[in-house]
Structure formats: structure tokens, C-alpha cells
PDB file of C-alpha atoms in Angstrom:
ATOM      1  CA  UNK A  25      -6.340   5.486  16.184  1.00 59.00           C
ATOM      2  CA  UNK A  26      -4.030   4.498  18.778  1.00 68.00           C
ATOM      3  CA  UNK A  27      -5.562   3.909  22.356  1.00 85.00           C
ATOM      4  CA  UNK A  28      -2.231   3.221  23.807  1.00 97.00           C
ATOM      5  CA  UNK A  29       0.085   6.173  25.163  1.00 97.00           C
ATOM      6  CA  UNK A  30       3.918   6.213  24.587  1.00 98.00           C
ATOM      7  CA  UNK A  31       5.852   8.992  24.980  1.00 98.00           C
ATOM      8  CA  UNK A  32       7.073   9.467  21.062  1.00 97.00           C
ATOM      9  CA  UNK A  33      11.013   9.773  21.592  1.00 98.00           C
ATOM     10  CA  UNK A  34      13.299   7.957  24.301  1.00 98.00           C
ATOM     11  CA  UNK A  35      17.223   8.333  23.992  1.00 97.00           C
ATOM     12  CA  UNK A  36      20.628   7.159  26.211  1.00 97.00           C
ATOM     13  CA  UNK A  37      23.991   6.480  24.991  1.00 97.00           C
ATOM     14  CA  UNK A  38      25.565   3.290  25.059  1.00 97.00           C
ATOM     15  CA  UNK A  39      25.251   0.972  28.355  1.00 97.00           C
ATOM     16  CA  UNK A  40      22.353   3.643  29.946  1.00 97.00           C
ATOM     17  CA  UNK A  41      19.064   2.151  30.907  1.00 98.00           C
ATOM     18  CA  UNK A  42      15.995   3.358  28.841  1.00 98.00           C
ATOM     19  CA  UNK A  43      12.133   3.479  30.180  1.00 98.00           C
ATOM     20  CA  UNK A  44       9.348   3.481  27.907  1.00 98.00           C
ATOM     21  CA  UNK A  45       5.769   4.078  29.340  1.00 98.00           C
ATOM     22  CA  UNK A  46       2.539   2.674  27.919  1.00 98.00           C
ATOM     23  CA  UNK A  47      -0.603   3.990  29.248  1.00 98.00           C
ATOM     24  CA  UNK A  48      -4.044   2.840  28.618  1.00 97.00           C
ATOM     25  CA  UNK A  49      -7.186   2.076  30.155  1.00 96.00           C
ATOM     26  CA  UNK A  50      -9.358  -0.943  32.198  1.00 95.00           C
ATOM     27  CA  UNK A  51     -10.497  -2.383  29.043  1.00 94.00           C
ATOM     28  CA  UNK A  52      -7.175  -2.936  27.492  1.00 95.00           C
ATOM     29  CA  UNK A  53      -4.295  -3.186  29.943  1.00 96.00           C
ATOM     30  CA  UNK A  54      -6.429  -3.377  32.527  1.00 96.00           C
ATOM     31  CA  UNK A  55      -8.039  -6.324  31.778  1.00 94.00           C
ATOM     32  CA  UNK A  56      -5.404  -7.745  29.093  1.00 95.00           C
ATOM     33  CA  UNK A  57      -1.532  -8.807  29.430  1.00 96.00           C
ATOM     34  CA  UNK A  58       1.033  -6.227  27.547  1.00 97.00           C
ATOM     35  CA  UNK A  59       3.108  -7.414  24.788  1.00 98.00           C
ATOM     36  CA  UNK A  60       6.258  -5.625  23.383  1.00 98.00           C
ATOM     37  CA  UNK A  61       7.317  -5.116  19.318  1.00 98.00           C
ATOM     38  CA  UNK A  62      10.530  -4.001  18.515  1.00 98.00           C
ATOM     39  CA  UNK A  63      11.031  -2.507  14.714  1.00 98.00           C
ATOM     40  CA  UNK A  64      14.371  -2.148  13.003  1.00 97.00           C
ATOM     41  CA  UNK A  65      14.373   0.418  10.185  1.00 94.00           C
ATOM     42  CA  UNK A  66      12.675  -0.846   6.754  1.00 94.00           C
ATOM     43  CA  UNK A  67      11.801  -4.553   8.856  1.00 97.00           C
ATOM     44  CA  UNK A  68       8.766  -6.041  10.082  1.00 98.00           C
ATOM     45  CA  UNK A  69       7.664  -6.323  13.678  1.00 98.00           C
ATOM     46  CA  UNK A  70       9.272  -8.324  16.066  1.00 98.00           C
ATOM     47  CA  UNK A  71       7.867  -9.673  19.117  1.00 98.00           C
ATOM     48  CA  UNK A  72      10.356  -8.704  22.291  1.00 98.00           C
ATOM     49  CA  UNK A  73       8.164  -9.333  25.422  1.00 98.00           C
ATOM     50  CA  UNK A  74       4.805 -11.194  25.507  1.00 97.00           C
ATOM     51  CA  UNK A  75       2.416 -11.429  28.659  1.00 96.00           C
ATOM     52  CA  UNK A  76       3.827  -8.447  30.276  1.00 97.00           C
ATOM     53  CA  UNK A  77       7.050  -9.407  31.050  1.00 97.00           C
ATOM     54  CA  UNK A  78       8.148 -12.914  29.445  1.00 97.00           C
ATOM     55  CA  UNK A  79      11.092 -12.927  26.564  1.00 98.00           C
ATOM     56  CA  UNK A  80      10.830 -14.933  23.665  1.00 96.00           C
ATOM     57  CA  UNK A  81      13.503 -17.401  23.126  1.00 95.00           C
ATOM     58  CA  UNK A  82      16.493 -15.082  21.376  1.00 96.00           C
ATOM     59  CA  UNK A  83      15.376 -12.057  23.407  1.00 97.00           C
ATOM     60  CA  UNK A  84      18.576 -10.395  25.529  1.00 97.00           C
ATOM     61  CA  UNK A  85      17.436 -10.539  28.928  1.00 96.00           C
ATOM     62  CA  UNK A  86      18.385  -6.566  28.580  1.00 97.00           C
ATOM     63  CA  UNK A  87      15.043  -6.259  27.688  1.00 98.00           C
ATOM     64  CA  UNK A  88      12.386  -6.790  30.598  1.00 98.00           C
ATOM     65  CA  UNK A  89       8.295  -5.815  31.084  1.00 98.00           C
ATOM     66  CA  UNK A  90       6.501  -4.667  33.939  1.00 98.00           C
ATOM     67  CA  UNK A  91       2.295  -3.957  33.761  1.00 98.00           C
ATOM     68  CA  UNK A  92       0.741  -2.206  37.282  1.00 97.00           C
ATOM     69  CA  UNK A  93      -3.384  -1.066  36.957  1.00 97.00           C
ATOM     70  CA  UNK A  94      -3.594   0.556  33.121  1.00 97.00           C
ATOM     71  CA  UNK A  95       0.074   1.442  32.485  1.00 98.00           C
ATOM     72  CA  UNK A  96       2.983  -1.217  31.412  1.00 98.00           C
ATOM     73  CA  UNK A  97       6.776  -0.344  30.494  1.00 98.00           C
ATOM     74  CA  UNK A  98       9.317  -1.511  28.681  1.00 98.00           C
ATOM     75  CA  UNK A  99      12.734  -1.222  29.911  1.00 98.00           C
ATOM     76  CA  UNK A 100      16.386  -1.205  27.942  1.00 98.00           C
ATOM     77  CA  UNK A 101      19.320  -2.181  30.417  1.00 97.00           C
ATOM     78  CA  UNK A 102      22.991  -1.922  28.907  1.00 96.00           C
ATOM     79  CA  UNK A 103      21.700   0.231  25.930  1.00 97.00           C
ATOM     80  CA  UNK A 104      23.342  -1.041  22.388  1.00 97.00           C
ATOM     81  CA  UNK A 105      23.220   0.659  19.135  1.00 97.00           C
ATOM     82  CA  UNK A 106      21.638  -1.756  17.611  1.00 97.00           C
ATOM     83  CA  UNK A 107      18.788  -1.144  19.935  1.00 97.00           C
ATOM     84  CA  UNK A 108      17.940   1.940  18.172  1.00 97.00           C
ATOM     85  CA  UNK A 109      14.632   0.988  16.662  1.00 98.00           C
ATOM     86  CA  UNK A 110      11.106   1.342  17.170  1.00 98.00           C
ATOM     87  CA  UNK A 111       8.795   0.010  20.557  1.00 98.00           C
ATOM     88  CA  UNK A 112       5.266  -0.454  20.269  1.00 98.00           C
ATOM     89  CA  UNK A 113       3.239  -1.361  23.135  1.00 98.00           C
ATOM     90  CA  UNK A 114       0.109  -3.958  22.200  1.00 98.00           C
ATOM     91  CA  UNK A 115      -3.090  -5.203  24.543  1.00 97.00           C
ATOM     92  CA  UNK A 116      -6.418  -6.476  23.443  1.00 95.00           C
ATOM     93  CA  UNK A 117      -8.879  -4.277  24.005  1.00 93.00           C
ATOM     94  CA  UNK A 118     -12.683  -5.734  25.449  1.00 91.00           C
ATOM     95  CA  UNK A 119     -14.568  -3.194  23.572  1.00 87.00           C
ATOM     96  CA  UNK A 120     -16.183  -3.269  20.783  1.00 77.00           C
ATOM     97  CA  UNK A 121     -16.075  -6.937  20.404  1.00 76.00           C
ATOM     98  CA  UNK A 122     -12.240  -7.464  21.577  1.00 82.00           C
ATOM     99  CA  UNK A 123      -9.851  -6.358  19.149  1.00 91.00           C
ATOM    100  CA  UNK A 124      -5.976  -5.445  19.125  1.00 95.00           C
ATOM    101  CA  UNK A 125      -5.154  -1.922  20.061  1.00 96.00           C
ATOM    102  CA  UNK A 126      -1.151  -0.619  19.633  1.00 97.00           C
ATOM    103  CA  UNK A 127       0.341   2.038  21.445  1.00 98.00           C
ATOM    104  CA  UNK A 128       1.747   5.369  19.560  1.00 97.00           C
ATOM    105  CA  UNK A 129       4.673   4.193  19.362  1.00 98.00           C
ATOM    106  CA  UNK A 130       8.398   5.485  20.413  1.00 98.00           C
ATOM    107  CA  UNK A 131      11.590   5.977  18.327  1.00 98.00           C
ATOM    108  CA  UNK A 132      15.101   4.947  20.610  1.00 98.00           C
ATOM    109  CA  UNK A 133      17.704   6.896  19.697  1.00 97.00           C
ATOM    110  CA  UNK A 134      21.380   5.341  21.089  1.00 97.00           C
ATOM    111  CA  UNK A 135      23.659   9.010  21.377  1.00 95.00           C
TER     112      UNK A 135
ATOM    113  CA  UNK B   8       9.585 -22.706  13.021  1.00 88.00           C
ATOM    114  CA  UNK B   9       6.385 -21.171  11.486  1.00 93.00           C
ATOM    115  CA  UNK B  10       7.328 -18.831   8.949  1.00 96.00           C
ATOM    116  CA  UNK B  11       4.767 -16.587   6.871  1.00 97.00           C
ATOM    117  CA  UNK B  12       5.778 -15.413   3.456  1.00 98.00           C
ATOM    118  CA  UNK B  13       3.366 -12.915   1.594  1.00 98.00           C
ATOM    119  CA  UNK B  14       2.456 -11.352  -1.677  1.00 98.00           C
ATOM    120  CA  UNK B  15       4.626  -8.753  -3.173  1.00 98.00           C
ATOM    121  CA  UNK B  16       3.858  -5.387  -4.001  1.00 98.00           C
ATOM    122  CA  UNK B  17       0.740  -3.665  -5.161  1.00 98.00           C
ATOM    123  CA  UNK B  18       0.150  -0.686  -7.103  1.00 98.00           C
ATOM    124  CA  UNK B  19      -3.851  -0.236  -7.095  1.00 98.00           C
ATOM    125  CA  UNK B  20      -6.256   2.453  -8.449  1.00 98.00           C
ATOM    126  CA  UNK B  21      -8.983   3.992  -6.347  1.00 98.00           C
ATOM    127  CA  UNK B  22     -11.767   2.640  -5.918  1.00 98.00           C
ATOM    128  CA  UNK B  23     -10.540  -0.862  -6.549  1.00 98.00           C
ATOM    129  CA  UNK B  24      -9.902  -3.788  -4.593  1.00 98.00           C
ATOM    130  CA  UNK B  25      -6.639  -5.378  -3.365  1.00 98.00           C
ATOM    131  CA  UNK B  26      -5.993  -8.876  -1.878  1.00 98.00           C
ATOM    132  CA  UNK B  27      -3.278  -9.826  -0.102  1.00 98.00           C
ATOM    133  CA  UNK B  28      -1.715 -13.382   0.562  1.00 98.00           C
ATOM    134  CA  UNK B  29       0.108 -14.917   3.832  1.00 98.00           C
ATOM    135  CA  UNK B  30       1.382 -18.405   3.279  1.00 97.00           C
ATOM    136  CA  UNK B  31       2.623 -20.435   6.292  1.00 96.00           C
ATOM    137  CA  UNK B  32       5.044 -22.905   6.873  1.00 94.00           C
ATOM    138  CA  UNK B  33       7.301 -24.907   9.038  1.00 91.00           C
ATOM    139  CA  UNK B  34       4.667 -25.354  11.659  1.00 85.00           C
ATOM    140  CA  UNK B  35       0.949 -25.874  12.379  1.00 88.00           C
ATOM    141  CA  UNK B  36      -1.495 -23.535  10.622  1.00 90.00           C
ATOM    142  CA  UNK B  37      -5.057 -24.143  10.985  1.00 90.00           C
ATOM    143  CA  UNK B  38      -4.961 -23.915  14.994  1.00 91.00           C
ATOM    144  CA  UNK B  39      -3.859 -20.554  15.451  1.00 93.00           C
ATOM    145  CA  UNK B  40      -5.287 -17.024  14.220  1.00 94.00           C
ATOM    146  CA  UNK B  41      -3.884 -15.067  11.601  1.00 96.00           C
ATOM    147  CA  UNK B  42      -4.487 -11.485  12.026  1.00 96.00           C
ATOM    148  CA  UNK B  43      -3.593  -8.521   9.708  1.00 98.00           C
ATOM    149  CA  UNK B  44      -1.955  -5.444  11.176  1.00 98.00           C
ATOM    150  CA  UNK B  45      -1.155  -2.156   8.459  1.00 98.00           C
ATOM    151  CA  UNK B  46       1.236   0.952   8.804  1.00 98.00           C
ATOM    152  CA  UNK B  47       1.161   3.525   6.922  1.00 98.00           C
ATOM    153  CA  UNK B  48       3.955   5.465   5.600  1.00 97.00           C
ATOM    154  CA  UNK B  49       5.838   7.140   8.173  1.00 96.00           C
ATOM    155  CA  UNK B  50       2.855   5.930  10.864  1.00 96.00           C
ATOM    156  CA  UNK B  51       2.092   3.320  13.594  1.00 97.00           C
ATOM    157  CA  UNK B  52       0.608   0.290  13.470  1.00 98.00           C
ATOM    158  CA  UNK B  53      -3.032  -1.050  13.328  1.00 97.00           C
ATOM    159  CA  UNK B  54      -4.678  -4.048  13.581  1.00 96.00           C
ATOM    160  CA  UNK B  55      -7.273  -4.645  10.882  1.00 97.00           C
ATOM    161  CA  UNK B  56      -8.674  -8.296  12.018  1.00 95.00           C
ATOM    162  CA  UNK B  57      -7.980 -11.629  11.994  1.00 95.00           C
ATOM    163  CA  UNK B  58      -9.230 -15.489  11.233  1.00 95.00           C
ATOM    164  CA  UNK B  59      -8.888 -18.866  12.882  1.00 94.00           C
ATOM    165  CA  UNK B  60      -8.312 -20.717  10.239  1.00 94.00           C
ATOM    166  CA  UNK B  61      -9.819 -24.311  11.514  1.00 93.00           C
ATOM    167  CA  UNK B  62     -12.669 -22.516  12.234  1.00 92.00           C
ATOM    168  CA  UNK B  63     -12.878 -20.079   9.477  1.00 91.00           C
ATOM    169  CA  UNK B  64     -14.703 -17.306  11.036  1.00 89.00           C
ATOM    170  CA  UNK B  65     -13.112 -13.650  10.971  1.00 93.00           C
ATOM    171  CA  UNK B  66     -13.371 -10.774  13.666  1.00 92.00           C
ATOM    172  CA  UNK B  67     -12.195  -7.027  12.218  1.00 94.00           C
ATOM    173  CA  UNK B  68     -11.921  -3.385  13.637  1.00 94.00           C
ATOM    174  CA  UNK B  69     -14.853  -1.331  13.600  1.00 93.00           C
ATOM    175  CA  UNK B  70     -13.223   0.938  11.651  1.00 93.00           C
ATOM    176  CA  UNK B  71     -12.765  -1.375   8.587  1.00 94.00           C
ATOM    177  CA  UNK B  72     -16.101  -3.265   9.074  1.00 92.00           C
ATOM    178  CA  UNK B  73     -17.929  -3.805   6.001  1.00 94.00           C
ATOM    179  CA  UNK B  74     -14.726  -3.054   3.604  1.00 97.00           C
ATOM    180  CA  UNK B  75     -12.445  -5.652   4.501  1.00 98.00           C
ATOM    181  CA  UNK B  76     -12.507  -9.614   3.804  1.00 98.00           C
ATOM    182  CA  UNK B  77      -9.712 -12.317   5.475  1.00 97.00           C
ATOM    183  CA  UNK B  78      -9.898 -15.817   4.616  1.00 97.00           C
ATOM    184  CA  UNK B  79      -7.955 -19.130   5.038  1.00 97.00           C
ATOM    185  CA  UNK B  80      -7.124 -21.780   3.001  1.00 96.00           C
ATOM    186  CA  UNK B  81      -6.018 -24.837   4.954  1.00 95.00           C
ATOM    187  CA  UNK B  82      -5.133 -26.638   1.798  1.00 94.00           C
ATOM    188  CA  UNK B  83      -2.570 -24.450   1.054  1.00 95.00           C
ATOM    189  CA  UNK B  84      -1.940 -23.133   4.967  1.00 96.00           C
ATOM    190  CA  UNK B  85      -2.408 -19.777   2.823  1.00 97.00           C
ATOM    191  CA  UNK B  86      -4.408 -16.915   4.819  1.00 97.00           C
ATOM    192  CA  UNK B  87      -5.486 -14.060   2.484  1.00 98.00           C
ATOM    193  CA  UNK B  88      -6.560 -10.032   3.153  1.00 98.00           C
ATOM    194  CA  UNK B  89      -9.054  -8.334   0.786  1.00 98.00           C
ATOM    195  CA  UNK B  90      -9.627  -4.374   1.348  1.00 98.00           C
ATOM    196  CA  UNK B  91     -11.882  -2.717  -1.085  1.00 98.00           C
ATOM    197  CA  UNK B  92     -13.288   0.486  -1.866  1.00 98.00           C
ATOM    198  CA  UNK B  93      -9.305   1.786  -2.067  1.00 98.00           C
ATOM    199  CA  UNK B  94      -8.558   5.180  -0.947  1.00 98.00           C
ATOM    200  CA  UNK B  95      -5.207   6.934  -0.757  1.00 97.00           C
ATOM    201  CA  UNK B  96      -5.480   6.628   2.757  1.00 97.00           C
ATOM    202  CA  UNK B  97      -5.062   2.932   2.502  1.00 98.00           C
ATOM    203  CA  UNK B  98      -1.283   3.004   1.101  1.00 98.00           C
ATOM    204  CA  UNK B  99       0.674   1.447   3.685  1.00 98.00           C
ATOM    205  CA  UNK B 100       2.509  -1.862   4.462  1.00 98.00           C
ATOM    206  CA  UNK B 101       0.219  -5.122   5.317  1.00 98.00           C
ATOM    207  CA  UNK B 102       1.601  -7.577   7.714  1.00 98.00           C
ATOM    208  CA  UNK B 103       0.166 -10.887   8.951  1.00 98.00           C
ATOM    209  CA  UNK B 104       1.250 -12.158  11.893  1.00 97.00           C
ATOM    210  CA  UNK B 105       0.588 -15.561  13.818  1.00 96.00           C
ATOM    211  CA  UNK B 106      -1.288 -14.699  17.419  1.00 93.00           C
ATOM    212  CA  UNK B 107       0.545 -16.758  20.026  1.00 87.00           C
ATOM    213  CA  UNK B 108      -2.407 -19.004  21.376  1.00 83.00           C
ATOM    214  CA  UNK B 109      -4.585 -21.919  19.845  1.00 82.00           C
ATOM    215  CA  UNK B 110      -7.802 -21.784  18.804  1.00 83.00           C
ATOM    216  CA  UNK B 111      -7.824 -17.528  19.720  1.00 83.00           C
ATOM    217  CA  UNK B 112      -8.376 -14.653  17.878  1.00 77.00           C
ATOM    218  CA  UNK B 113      -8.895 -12.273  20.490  1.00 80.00           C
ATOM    219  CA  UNK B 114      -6.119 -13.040  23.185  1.00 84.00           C
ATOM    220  CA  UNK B 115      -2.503 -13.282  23.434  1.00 89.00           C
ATOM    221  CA  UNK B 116       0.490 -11.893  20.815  1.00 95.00           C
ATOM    222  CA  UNK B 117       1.874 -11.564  17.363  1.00 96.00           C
ATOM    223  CA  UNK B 118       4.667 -13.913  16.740  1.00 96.00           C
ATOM    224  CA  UNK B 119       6.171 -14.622  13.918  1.00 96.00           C
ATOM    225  CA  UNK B 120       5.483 -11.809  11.098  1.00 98.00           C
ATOM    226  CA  UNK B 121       5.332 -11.437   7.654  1.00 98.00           C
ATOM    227  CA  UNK B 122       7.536  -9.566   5.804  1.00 98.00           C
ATOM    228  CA  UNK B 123       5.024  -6.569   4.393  1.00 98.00           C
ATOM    229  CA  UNK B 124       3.336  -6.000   1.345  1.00 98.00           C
ATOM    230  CA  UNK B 125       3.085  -2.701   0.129  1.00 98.00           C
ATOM    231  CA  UNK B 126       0.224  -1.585  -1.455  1.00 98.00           C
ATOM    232  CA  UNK B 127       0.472   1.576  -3.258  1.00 98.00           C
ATOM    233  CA  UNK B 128      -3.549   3.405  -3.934  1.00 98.00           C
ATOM    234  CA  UNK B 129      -2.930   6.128  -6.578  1.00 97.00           C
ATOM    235  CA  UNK B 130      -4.776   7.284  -9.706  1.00 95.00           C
TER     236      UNK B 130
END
């Protein structure tokens, strides 16, 4: 199961700014850096912020990453339809030997 | 650029066993963990485990302790996902991904991804 908290549904219409939260605990983001995925309908993955707020080369600097104490977001500046996709918050968790935990997920609608 | 290309679909019985293939290349493969992360239909996604390849030793989730099995073949930069004991809880899309540091299989981020293989567990 998912350890990580996102709010299941975000939405804006073109050129609004979107916030996604992402809240988990002291042995994930609390003691781990937040990464970002981004997933397109019927497509893989895609990495969109790493280490709590650094883009990958390609990445619109529309998207940026904040982590404070157990919670991280994700904010969408300038919204574009073609940002309608999936977000998925990721830490390593400390437990249980250390392994990857994913937030719930959230669906971005562009109106 | 590292790119990973895997298996293609699977249709699999219950019960049985399914193993699924990541092959790199374009890049440097034995340095850096592959890990295996499933969705299932209409779900989220969950990390299963992963391997450092030079080293060859895997870490998994609790959860699938004891029924899964990832390997690495440097030879062929190929990493590889076995899950047995199939339910119909296990039909989903597997993904490897690459995790973003060296020589770590606990730390850091999933970049670049596989395309999916579907596996399919019906009778």
C-alpha cells in the first residue's frame, strides 16, 4: 500500500497554477529527498523532479518541488493541456530495510 | 542515453511463474540498480525491489519477500524479474527503471523507464 498522501484529483484551466501535496512521515520524507513522476495516459513513468526540487534536463521549469518536515509538493505554473496526466510523489522509506514507497497518486485535469 | 527495453506481453495461468526481462543500452549498466516497480490496472504504483548489478545482490518489499526473484546479467546488460506463485492479483504492468545513483539500491530516483510489460494471470 501506498504510505504517501496525495490528494486524488487536482484541476485549473489553461495558464492557472496547480499544487499537489504529498504527505508522509520521518522515515520517508523525513529522512529521504522527494522525487516527482509524471504519467501520460497508456505511457510509462517519467521522472519530472528529483531531490526535492531539481529538473531533469528537458523538464519546463513550469514544474518546480518544494519538501518542509514530512510533506513535499509539486507545483504546475502556466498550466498546459498537455499537462493533464498523472503525479506520483516517491521517497525511500528507512523501514523495513529501506525500500521505495509512492504516493497515491493524483489525476490533473486541464478545464 | 541509457535506454531499457523489456519483454513483451504475458498471458500466465495461476499458480505459475512469470519472468520478465529489462535490457539496457546506450550507457553504463552494471554500476547502477535496477529496480522493478508494478501497477495494476486502473491502480498506483509499487515498488517490488531491485539489484545492483556489479554486485549482484537484490533487496525486495516485504510484501513480495519469498515470491519474487531479480537478477542481472552483465554479459548481456540484461536485468530480469521472476514472480511466482501467480495470482489474479498480480495482473498489472511491470516496469524497470534505472535508480539515479551508483553503486545504490536504496537511495536516490527512477530515471529512465521501461516501457511495461503486461502480464495477464487468468485461468
Amino acid at each position: 500500500q501506498s504510505v504517501l498522501t496525495q490528494p486524488p484529483s487536482a484541476s485549473g484551466t489553461p495558464g492557472q497554477r496547480v499544487t499537489i501535496s504529498c504527505s508522509g512521515s520521518s522515515s520517508n520524507i523525513g529522512s529521504n529527498t522527494v522525487n516527482w513522476y509524471q504519467q501520460l495516459p497508456g505511457t510509462a513513468p517519467k521522472l519530472l523532479i528529483y531531490s526535492n526540487n531539481q529538473r531533469p534536463s528537458g523538464v519546463p521549469d513550469r514544474f518546480s518541488g518544494s519538501k518542509s518536515g514530512t510533506s513535499a509538493s509539486l507545483a504546475i505554473s502556466g498550466l498546459q493541456s498537455e499537462d493533464e496526466a498523472d503525479y506520483y510523489c516517491a521517497a525511500w522509506d528507512d523501514s523495513l530495510n529501506g525500500h521505495y514507497v509512492f504516493g497515491t497518486g493524483t489525476k490533473v485535469t486541464v478545464l | 542515453q541509457v535506454q531499457l527495453v523489456q519483454s513483451g506481453a504475458e498471458v500466465k495461468k495461476p499458480g505459475s511463474s512469470v519472468k520478465v526481462s529489462c535490457k539496457a543500452s546506450g550507457g553504463t549498466f552494471s554500476s547502477y540498480a535496477i529496480s522493478w516497480v508494478r501497477q495494476a490496472p486502473g491502480q498506483g504504483l509499487e515498488w517490488m525491489g531491485g539489484i545492483i548489478p556489479i554486485f549482484g545482490t537484490a533487496n525486495y518489499a516485504q510484501k513480495f519477500q519469498g515470491r519474487v526473484t531479480i537478477t542481472a546479467d552483465e554479459s548481456t546488460s540484461t536485468a530480469y524479474m521472476e514472480l511466482s506463485s501467480l495470482r489474479s492479483e498480480d495482473t498489472a504492468v511491470y516496469y524497470c527503471a534505472r535508480n539515479g545513483f551508483k553503486y545504490s539500491s536504496s537511495s536516490g530516483w527512477f530515471d529512465p523507464w521501461g516501457q511495461g510489460t503486461l502480464v495477464t494471470v487468468s485461468s
